[in-house]
Short mmCIF file of C-alpha atoms in Angstrom, two decimals:
data_model
loop_
_atom_site.label_atom_id
_atom_site.label_comp_id
_atom_site.label_asym_id
_atom_site.label_seq_id
_atom_site.Cartn_x
_atom_site.Cartn_y
_atom_site.Cartn_z
CA MET A 1 -47.81 8.65 20.72
CA ARG A 2 -51.30 7.85 19.68
CA ASN A 3 -50.35 8.01 15.98
CA PHE A 4 -47.33 6.07 16.74
CA PHE A 5 -49.57 3.38 18.27
CA LEU A 6 -51.86 3.92 14.67
CA ILE A 7 -48.99 3.15 12.28
CA ILE A 8 -47.96 -0.21 14.72
CA ARG A 9 -51.82 -0.99 14.24
CA LYS A 10 -51.89 -0.21 10.49
CA TYR A 11 -48.39 -1.76 9.74
CA ASN A 12 -48.64 -4.73 12.38
CA PHE A 13 -49.00 -7.59 9.87
CA PHE A 14 -45.37 -6.35 8.37
CA ILE A 15 -44.00 -4.96 11.47
CA ALA A 16 -44.37 -9.04 12.84
CA PHE A 17 -42.94 -10.37 9.81
CA LEU A 18 -39.99 -8.19 10.18
CA LEU A 19 -39.70 -8.92 14.08
CA LEU A 20 -40.44 -13.17 13.44
CA GLN A 21 -37.88 -12.34 10.43
CA GLY A 22 -35.33 -11.07 12.58
CA ILE A 23 -36.13 -13.73 15.41
CA SER A 24 -35.01 -16.05 12.49
CA VAL A 25 -31.97 -14.33 11.36
CA PHE A 26 -30.60 -13.91 14.32
CA LEU A 27 -30.71 -17.98 15.52
CA LEU A 28 -29.47 -18.07 11.35
CA VAL A 29 -27.05 -16.22 12.35
CA LYS A 30 -26.46 -17.57 15.84
CA ASN A 31 -26.34 -21.28 15.13
CA ASN A 32 -24.80 -21.72 11.69
CA SER A 33 -21.37 -21.26 11.51
CA TYR A 34 -21.28 -21.23 8.03
CA GLN A 35 -23.87 -18.05 8.07
CA ARG A 36 -22.41 -16.80 11.14
CA GLU A 37 -18.84 -16.50 9.34
CA VAL A 38 -19.77 -14.90 6.34
CA VAL A 39 -22.02 -12.12 8.25
CA VAL A 40 -18.79 -11.79 10.96
CA SER A 41 -16.61 -11.00 7.72
CA PHE A 42 -18.98 -8.94 6.26
CA SER A 43 -19.78 -6.85 8.83
CA ASN A 44 -15.47 -6.61 9.54
CA GLN A 45 -15.23 -5.42 5.99
CA ILE A 46 -18.17 -2.48 6.91
CA THR A 47 -16.57 -1.64 10.57
CA GLY A 48 -13.31 -1.43 8.54
CA LYS A 49 -14.46 0.97 5.78
CA ILE A 50 -15.85 2.86 8.66
CA TYR A 51 -12.61 2.98 10.88
CA ALA A 52 -10.52 4.06 7.56
CA ALA A 53 -12.47 6.52 7.05
CA TYR A 54 -12.31 7.79 10.10
CA ALA A 55 -8.88 7.61 9.97
CA ASP A 56 -8.69 9.41 7.17
CA VAL A 57 -10.27 12.96 8.75
CA THR A 58 -8.25 12.51 11.50
CA ASP A 59 -5.09 12.34 9.82
CA TYR A 60 -5.95 15.07 8.34
CA LEU A 61 -6.77 17.05 11.75
CA THR A 62 -3.32 15.88 13.44
CA LEU A 63 -1.71 17.06 10.46
CA GLY A 64 -0.53 20.00 11.87
CA ILE A 65 1.03 17.80 14.90
CA THR A 66 2.58 15.20 12.76
CA ASN A 67 3.76 18.34 10.66
CA ARG A 68 5.99 19.18 14.00
CA LEU A 69 6.83 15.69 14.54
CA LEU A 70 8.86 15.52 11.38
CA ALA A 71 10.56 18.78 11.24
CA GLU A 72 11.93 17.94 14.56
CA GLU A 73 12.80 14.40 13.42
CA ASN A 74 14.40 15.62 10.25
CA ALA A 75 15.78 18.45 12.31
CA ARG A 76 17.63 15.55 14.56
CA LEU A 77 18.59 14.03 11.87
CA ARG A 78 20.19 16.83 9.89
CA LYS A 79 22.34 16.89 12.67
CA ALA A 80 23.46 13.64 12.87
CA ASP A 81 24.36 13.27 9.44
CA SER A 82 28.03 12.95 9.02
CA ASN A 83 27.70 16.16 6.60
CA SER A 84 27.28 18.11 10.31
CA PHE A 85 30.51 16.74 11.68
CA TYR A 86 33.80 18.71 10.88
CA ASP A 87 36.05 15.78 10.13
CA LYS A 88 38.68 15.49 13.63
CA SER A 89 40.47 12.68 11.91
CA PHE A 90 43.26 12.79 9.43
CA LYS A 91 45.29 10.62 7.94
CA LEU A 92 49.17 10.87 7.35
CA ILE A 93 50.87 8.83 5.19
CA LYS A 94 54.60 7.68 6.85
CA VAL A 95 56.87 6.06 5.06
CA ASN A 96 59.86 4.78 7.38
CA ASP A 97 62.75 4.08 5.03
CA THR A 98 66.37 4.15 6.20
CA LEU A 99 67.84 4.87 2.62
CA TYR A 100 65.50 7.37 1.78
CA GLU A 101 64.60 10.09 4.23
CA GLN A 102 60.77 11.04 4.22
CA GLN A 103 60.33 14.83 2.92
CA TYR A 104 56.96 15.31 2.03
CA GLU A 105 53.74 14.41 4.60
CA TYR A 106 50.36 14.24 2.75
CA ILE A 107 46.85 15.43 4.23
CA SER A 108 44.20 14.93 3.02
CA ALA A 109 41.09 17.42 3.26
CA ARG A 110 37.92 18.19 1.39
CA VAL A 111 37.03 20.92 -0.21
CA ILE A 112 34.17 22.88 1.07
CA ASN A 113 34.26 26.18 -0.73
CA ASN A 114 35.93 26.58 -4.40
CA SER A 115 35.58 29.10 -7.26
CA TYR A 116 37.03 29.23 -10.97
CA THR A 117 35.02 32.14 -12.48
CA LYS A 118 36.62 34.97 -11.14
CA VAL A 119 40.32 36.28 -11.92
CA ASN A 120 41.66 34.92 -8.25
CA ASN A 121 40.06 31.83 -7.22
CA TYR A 122 40.45 30.74 -4.03
CA LEU A 123 39.38 27.65 -2.53
CA THR A 124 38.36 26.48 1.02
CA LEU A 125 39.42 22.95 2.61
CA ASP A 126 38.20 21.97 6.18
CA ALA A 127 41.90 21.27 7.75
CA GLY A 128 43.97 24.10 9.39
CA LYS A 129 46.07 24.37 12.55
CA ASN A 130 44.28 21.27 14.17
CA LYS A 131 45.77 19.35 11.09
CA GLY A 132 49.33 21.08 11.37
CA ILE A 133 48.37 23.07 8.03
CA GLN A 134 50.57 26.23 7.79
CA ARG A 135 50.98 29.01 5.25
CA ASP A 136 52.61 28.45 2.20
CA MET A 137 51.77 24.90 2.26
CA ALA A 138 51.11 23.32 -1.67
CA VAL A 139 47.97 21.48 -2.13
CA ILE A 140 47.82 19.17 -5.07
CA SER A 141 44.77 16.64 -5.95
CA SER A 142 44.96 12.66 -7.45
CA THR A 143 44.91 14.20 -10.93
CA GLY A 144 47.81 17.54 -10.19
CA VAL A 145 48.60 21.03 -8.91
CA VAL A 146 45.86 22.66 -6.69
CA GLY A 147 47.13 25.85 -5.36
CA ILE A 148 49.28 27.46 -2.14
CA VAL A 149 47.77 27.69 1.10
CA ASN A 150 47.37 31.21 2.19
CA ASP A 151 45.55 31.18 5.10
CA VAL A 152 45.11 29.49 8.19
CA SER A 153 42.10 29.44 10.62
CA GLU A 154 41.68 26.65 13.79
CA HIS A 155 39.64 23.99 11.60
CA PHE A 156 39.76 25.86 7.75
CA CYS A 157 42.53 27.21 5.31
CA THR A 158 42.07 29.27 2.46
CA VAL A 159 43.98 28.12 -0.92
CA ILE A 160 45.33 30.02 -3.99
CA SER A 161 44.18 28.57 -6.86
CA ALA A 162 46.36 27.87 -9.60
CA LEU A 163 43.47 29.57 -11.65
CA ASN A 164 44.90 32.88 -9.81
CA SER A 165 46.41 35.89 -11.93
CA LYS A 166 48.90 36.05 -8.77
CA THR A 167 50.02 31.73 -9.76
CA ARG A 168 53.37 31.29 -10.67
CA ILE A 169 54.45 27.45 -10.34
CA SER A 170 57.64 26.52 -11.47
CA SER A 171 57.22 24.09 -14.07
CA MET A 172 59.14 21.95 -16.61
CA ILE A 173 58.76 19.29 -19.80
CA LYS A 174 59.13 16.65 -17.93
CA LYS A 175 60.36 14.98 -21.59
CA ASN A 176 63.92 17.35 -21.62
CA GLY A 177 63.73 19.31 -18.56
CA TYR A 178 63.20 22.77 -19.79
CA PHE A 179 61.30 24.81 -16.87
CA GLY A 180 59.36 27.66 -17.15
CA SER A 181 56.23 29.29 -15.42
CA THR A 182 53.25 28.15 -15.67
CA ILE A 183 50.69 30.88 -15.20
CA TRP A 184 46.61 31.46 -15.28
CA SER A 185 45.13 34.72 -16.09
CA GLY A 186 41.72 34.65 -16.39
CA GLY A 187 39.45 32.49 -19.23
CA SER A 188 38.79 28.82 -18.96
CA PRO A 189 39.68 27.32 -15.81
CA GLN A 190 41.20 24.17 -18.13
CA SER A 191 43.46 26.02 -19.35
CA GLY A 192 46.98 27.94 -18.53
CA SER A 193 50.42 29.42 -19.90
CA LEU A 194 53.96 27.96 -19.55
CA LEU A 195 56.10 31.48 -20.03
CA ASP A 196 60.38 31.40 -20.17
CA ILE A 197 60.70 28.30 -22.37
CA PRO A 198 63.42 28.74 -24.59
CA SER A 199 62.30 28.97 -28.05
CA HIS A 200 64.91 26.13 -28.93
CA ALA A 201 63.46 23.72 -26.59
CA LYS A 202 62.08 20.83 -28.75
CA VAL A 203 58.50 20.58 -27.20
CA ALA A 204 55.88 18.88 -28.94
CA VAL A 205 52.00 19.01 -28.42
CA GLY A 206 50.96 16.48 -25.72
CA ASP A 207 54.38 16.76 -23.75
CA THR A 208 53.56 16.59 -20.05
CA VAL A 209 54.25 19.45 -17.53
CA VAL A 210 55.33 18.99 -14.57
CA THR A 211 56.61 20.74 -11.31
CA THR A 212 60.18 21.83 -10.59
CA SER A 213 61.66 21.66 -6.91
CA PHE A 214 62.08 25.41 -7.29
CA SER A 215 58.72 26.18 -5.51
CA LEU A 216 56.71 24.76 -2.99
CA TYR A 217 55.27 21.56 -4.73
CA PRO A 218 57.21 18.67 -5.15
CA GLN A 219 58.70 18.10 -7.81
CA ASN A 220 57.16 15.88 -10.70
CA ILE A 221 53.67 16.39 -9.51
CA MET A 222 51.53 17.14 -12.96
CA VAL A 223 50.64 20.24 -13.95
CA GLY A 224 48.88 19.61 -17.32
CA LYS A 225 49.37 18.93 -20.86
CA VAL A 226 51.02 21.02 -23.75
CA ALA A 227 47.92 22.09 -25.62
CA GLU A 228 49.63 25.12 -28.79
CA ILE A 229 53.14 26.22 -29.12
CA GLY A 230 53.47 29.63 -30.01
CA THR A 231 56.17 32.34 -29.80
CA SER A 232 56.31 35.77 -27.87
CA GLY A 233 59.57 37.55 -28.74
CA GLU A 234 62.49 35.90 -30.35
CA SER A 235 63.78 33.80 -27.09
CA PHE A 236 60.94 32.12 -25.92
CA LYS A 237 58.03 29.81 -26.61
CA GLU A 238 54.30 30.77 -25.13
CA ILE A 239 52.95 27.29 -24.16
CA LYS A 240 49.50 27.03 -24.28
CA VAL A 241 49.09 23.88 -21.09
CA LYS A 242 45.98 22.18 -20.40
CA LEU A 243 45.75 21.71 -17.12
CA SER A 244 45.43 18.32 -15.41
CA THR A 245 43.18 19.12 -12.59
CA ASP A 246 39.88 19.83 -13.07
CA PHE A 247 39.11 22.60 -10.59
CA GLN A 248 35.39 22.86 -11.57
CA ASN A 249 35.31 18.93 -10.12
CA ILE A 250 36.96 18.67 -6.87
CA SER A 251 36.32 17.22 -4.14
CA TYR A 252 39.36 15.78 -2.22
CA VAL A 253 42.77 17.29 -1.94
CA TYR A 254 46.29 16.71 -0.58
CA ILE A 255 47.65 18.88 1.82
CA VAL A 256 51.54 18.67 1.22
CA ARG A 257 53.95 18.91 4.52
CA ASN A 258 57.84 19.92 3.94
CA LEU A 259 59.27 18.60 6.75
CA LEU A 260 62.21 20.40 5.54
CA LYS A 261 61.18 23.10 5.00
CA THR A 262 62.43 25.49 7.65
CA GLU A 263 65.76 24.05 6.82
CA ARG A 264 65.79 24.69 3.55
CA ASP A 265 64.56 28.51 4.61
CA THR A 266 66.83 28.95 6.46
CA LEU A 267 69.45 28.15 4.49
CA GLU A 268 68.38 30.27 1.57
CA ALA A 269 67.85 33.23 3.75
CA LYS A 270 71.31 33.05 4.93
CA LEU A 271 72.10 33.45 1.31
CA ASN A 272 69.99 36.26 0.60
CA ALA A 273 70.95 37.96 3.65
CA ASN A 274 74.41 37.53 2.25
CA ASP A 275 73.88 39.16 -0.83
CA GLN A 276 72.19 42.33 1.18
CA MET B 1 -64.84 -25.03 12.87
CA ILE B 2 -63.70 -27.12 15.17
CA SER B 3 -62.53 -30.16 12.81
CA ASP B 4 -61.30 -27.61 10.76
CA ILE B 5 -59.07 -26.48 13.27
CA LEU B 6 -58.36 -30.31 13.97
CA ILE B 7 -57.60 -31.06 10.56
CA ASN B 8 -55.26 -28.36 10.80
CA ILE B 9 -53.63 -30.48 13.29
CA VAL B 10 -53.43 -33.49 11.95
CA ARG B 11 -52.33 -32.33 8.35
CA PHE B 12 -49.24 -30.25 10.70
CA PHE B 13 -48.01 -33.24 12.25
CA LEU B 14 -48.78 -35.08 9.25
CA LEU B 15 -46.83 -33.09 7.13
CA ILE B 16 -43.74 -32.68 9.60
CA PHE B 17 -43.38 -35.89 9.82
CA LEU B 18 -43.81 -36.99 6.66
CA GLN B 19 -41.17 -34.06 5.67
CA VAL B 20 -38.33 -35.20 8.78
CA LEU B 21 -38.77 -39.05 8.57
CA VAL B 22 -39.41 -40.02 4.91
CA LEU B 23 -38.16 -36.34 2.50
CA ASP B 24 -35.25 -35.82 4.55
CA GLN B 25 -34.07 -39.48 4.64
CA LEU B 26 -33.94 -39.44 0.78
CA GLU B 27 -30.06 -39.17 -0.62
CA ILE B 28 -29.64 -39.34 -4.14
CA SER B 29 -25.77 -39.21 -4.38
CA GLY B 30 -23.65 -37.88 -6.87
CA PRO B 31 -23.95 -35.12 -9.19
CA VAL B 32 -27.78 -34.54 -8.84
CA ASN B 33 -27.51 -33.79 -4.98
CA GLY B 34 -28.85 -31.37 -3.63
CA TYR B 35 -30.95 -30.93 -6.78
CA PHE B 36 -34.20 -32.97 -5.72
CA ASN B 37 -35.04 -32.12 -2.41
CA ALA B 38 -38.98 -31.36 -1.87
CA TYR B 39 -40.25 -29.24 0.87
CA LEU B 40 -43.69 -30.74 1.15
CA TYR B 41 -44.14 -29.45 4.54
CA ILE B 42 -45.32 -26.20 3.39
CA LEU B 43 -48.19 -26.97 1.57
CA PHE B 44 -49.86 -26.88 5.98
CA ILE B 45 -49.09 -22.99 5.26
CA LEU B 46 -50.39 -22.93 1.72
CA MET B 47 -53.70 -24.60 3.23
CA LEU B 48 -53.92 -23.03 6.30
CA PRO B 49 -57.95 -21.37 5.80
CA VAL B 50 -58.23 -18.65 3.63
CA ASN B 51 -59.60 -16.36 6.60
CA ILE B 52 -57.31 -17.23 8.94
CA ASN B 53 -55.74 -13.97 10.87
CA LYS B 54 -52.60 -12.79 9.09
CA LEU B 55 -50.79 -12.71 12.29
CA PHE B 56 -51.43 -15.90 13.48
CA LEU B 57 -50.25 -16.96 10.10
CA LEU B 58 -47.18 -15.93 10.62
CA PHE B 59 -47.21 -16.88 13.88
CA LEU B 60 -48.01 -20.35 13.01
CA SER B 61 -45.83 -20.73 9.45
CA PHE B 62 -43.12 -19.58 11.75
CA ILE B 63 -43.58 -22.19 14.53
CA THR B 64 -43.56 -24.71 11.32
CA GLY B 65 -40.11 -23.22 10.00
CA LEU B 66 -38.44 -23.95 13.20
CA THR B 67 -39.94 -26.87 13.51
CA ILE B 68 -38.50 -28.24 10.35
CA ASP B 69 -35.56 -26.63 11.85
CA LEU B 70 -34.87 -28.23 14.63
CA PHE B 71 -34.79 -31.51 12.87
CA THR B 72 -32.61 -30.62 10.55
CA GLY B 73 -30.44 -28.54 12.59
CA THR B 74 -30.09 -25.58 10.71
CA PRO B 75 -32.20 -23.03 13.10
CA GLY B 76 -33.75 -19.90 11.28
CA MET B 77 -32.96 -21.44 7.82
CA HIS B 78 -36.47 -22.89 7.72
CA ALA B 79 -38.55 -20.73 9.76
CA SER B 80 -37.42 -17.35 7.08
CA ALA B 81 -38.32 -19.48 4.06
CA SER B 82 -41.97 -19.85 5.69
CA LEU B 83 -42.51 -16.37 7.31
CA VAL B 84 -41.34 -14.84 3.69
CA ILE B 85 -44.76 -17.06 1.91
CA ALA B 86 -46.36 -16.72 4.94
CA PHE B 87 -46.08 -13.08 4.49
CA LEU B 88 -46.64 -13.01 0.62
CA ARG B 89 -49.52 -15.61 0.81
CA PRO B 90 -52.58 -13.06 1.89
CA SER B 91 -51.80 -10.64 -1.15
CA PHE B 92 -51.22 -13.46 -3.82
CA LEU B 93 -54.25 -14.71 -2.56
CA HIS B 94 -55.85 -11.56 -3.69
CA VAL B 95 -54.53 -10.87 -6.45
CA ILE B 96 -55.28 -14.39 -8.37
CA ALA B 97 -58.79 -14.79 -6.67
CA PRO B 98 -62.17 -13.94 -9.05
CA ARG B 99 -63.27 -10.84 -8.94
CA GLU B 100 -65.66 -11.46 -6.16
CA GLY B 101 -62.74 -12.52 -3.43
CA TYR B 102 -63.04 -15.59 -2.21
CA GLU B 103 -65.82 -16.86 0.10
CA SER B 104 -64.64 -17.71 3.90
CA THR B 105 -65.58 -20.78 3.77
CA VAL B 106 -63.41 -21.50 0.39
CA ARG B 107 -60.33 -24.42 0.88
CA LEU B 108 -57.14 -23.91 -0.23
CA THR B 109 -57.52 -27.32 -2.25
CA MET B 110 -57.19 -28.25 -6.44
CA GLN B 111 -60.86 -29.39 -5.49
CA GLY B 112 -61.86 -25.89 -3.58
CA MET B 113 -60.09 -23.74 -6.00
CA GLY B 114 -60.34 -25.14 -9.35
CA GLY B 115 -56.77 -27.34 -10.49
CA SER B 116 -54.96 -24.39 -13.09
CA THR B 117 -55.61 -21.63 -10.00
CA PHE B 118 -54.33 -23.94 -7.70
CA LEU B 119 -51.44 -24.67 -9.45
CA VAL B 120 -50.68 -21.78 -9.88
CA TYR B 121 -50.76 -20.68 -6.13
CA ALA B 122 -48.57 -23.62 -5.22
CA GLY B 123 -46.30 -23.30 -7.79
CA VAL B 124 -45.68 -19.12 -7.12
CA MET B 125 -45.37 -20.23 -3.64
CA THR B 126 -43.22 -23.23 -3.42
CA PHE B 127 -40.61 -21.12 -6.03
CA VAL B 128 -40.74 -18.67 -3.41
CA HIS B 129 -40.15 -20.48 -0.77
CA HIS B 130 -37.24 -22.51 -2.14
CA LEU B 131 -35.86 -19.55 -3.34
CA SER B 132 -35.88 -17.61 -0.07
CA LEU B 133 -35.00 -21.10 1.53
CA LEU B 134 -31.49 -22.05 -1.08
CA LEU B 135 -30.36 -18.22 -0.56
CA ILE B 136 -30.35 -18.23 2.55
CA GLU B 137 -28.43 -21.36 2.58
CA ALA B 138 -26.03 -20.36 0.14
CA PHE B 139 -25.85 -16.82 1.79
CA ASN B 140 -23.93 -15.40 -1.42
CA PHE B 141 -24.94 -14.87 -4.69
CA LEU B 142 -21.86 -16.94 -6.05
CA ASN B 143 -23.32 -19.28 -8.48
CA PHE B 144 -26.70 -17.88 -8.72
CA PHE B 145 -27.66 -19.14 -11.99
CA ASP B 146 -26.60 -22.79 -10.62
CA LEU B 147 -28.73 -21.72 -7.06
CA LEU B 148 -32.00 -20.97 -9.44
CA LEU B 149 -31.62 -24.59 -11.57
CA ARG B 150 -31.87 -25.99 -7.91
CA VAL B 151 -34.73 -24.10 -7.00
CA LEU B 152 -36.28 -25.00 -10.74
CA THR B 153 -35.58 -28.67 -9.98
CA CYS B 154 -36.49 -28.98 -6.45
CA SER B 155 -39.71 -26.93 -6.87
CA VAL B 156 -41.00 -29.22 -10.12
CA PHE B 157 -40.22 -32.23 -7.30
CA THR B 158 -42.55 -30.47 -4.61
CA MET B 159 -45.38 -29.69 -6.56
CA VAL B 160 -45.17 -33.56 -7.83
CA LEU B 161 -45.96 -34.44 -4.35
CA ILE B 162 -48.28 -31.77 -3.81
CA VAL B 163 -50.44 -32.38 -7.11
CA MET B 164 -50.40 -35.67 -5.90
CA SER B 165 -51.17 -35.72 -2.46
CA GLN B 166 -54.42 -33.60 -3.94
CA ILE B 167 -55.41 -36.35 -5.62
CA LEU B 168 -54.84 -38.81 -3.05
CA SER B 169 -56.87 -36.74 -0.35
CA GLN B 170 -59.56 -35.81 -3.27
CA ARG B 171 -60.01 -39.83 -4.03
CA SER B 172 -60.80 -40.46 -0.09
CA LYS B 173 -62.95 -37.40 0.61
CA GLY B 174 -64.90 -37.22 3.52
CA GLY B 175 -61.05 -39.18 4.77
CA ALA B 176 -58.54 -36.92 6.63
CA GLU B 177 -56.70 -34.76 4.32
CA SER B 178 -52.95 -34.90 4.12
#
């Protein structure tokens, strides 16, 4: 305490100067609008910087809580995202015509699983019993054949891809009607083989190959184009077909419902029964 | 001693009136406005006795500046600038003093100190005061060189008035100093 007074005594001139100068500055800032404005804006800058630095620090401290809140929000948004929903609606394209009776209905579906690298490839679609899908329905895309429905669950169905060693697609050369079977025996997902075309049939590279109505597909669905013509044995050509459907890039397909299938099956079953 | 106090009181009022009623009323319009403001009142602070109590010096300077502020409506501005020269005055007098120091009876006038010493003393003090004052008025360092030019021109103007007042009081020796 004694030292304190000694210091005050020693520096009394300087302290008095600071004191009076402080009063002057106080009066200056208090009573002169321009100087007050400068001081206020300057002090606002300083306090603003201090608050910003404080916020930087507290931001780090609350990072854990913020992360948790963001994760919760992400989960909530992900739940609301359209990818999380099973599309219950489906569109049926029906044409009412008095002259022509509707035979085929098309049900759109999304490809949710797809393989093309194996020998036996399958697709999974997001349509099932709830949309009236049944075994052996044909599946096509906007560019051509895709496969045949193999198994159906409530919401999904599996499809035997055209890229499957078991697949035989009854096909014909569109321009002259010679028909055979398109098969795929592994290898490139873009090329299949058309068998059983008689060797006298006129076929050129680039000819269009489409489905016949003999099999489960509707007639005239695009299979592909003739890419290469060879011979197998004496009586048949072996034709390489470039498949029109790009199985490596397929996301939406149509499932074909044949409204007259039961009638046809019953009739054909009788035929088989007669034979036996 | 009594007359010394009386002389200073008279000088205080005289300089305040001169400053407020004459010098502050001068208006030079045009581009040189603000370049020729004289602040002669600081002569009171400069001429206070050499052996005055330092705290009392500060106090008197503060009062002087504040009085001017009351008339100009700028509380704190002249008070602050006056305090700066009052704070520097003892040290600066010590620096420019002759080797043996000032006699306590010496008068801080042109006659008492010698012409050149007085000019240095008054000149530096005037410059410091004007620099402080204009800086406080501007309250920033933008256009600092323009401000410096104003400080110089105003200082010259004030110095001219100070020297004139010294010559006048020297002529009327024995009369009231102004």
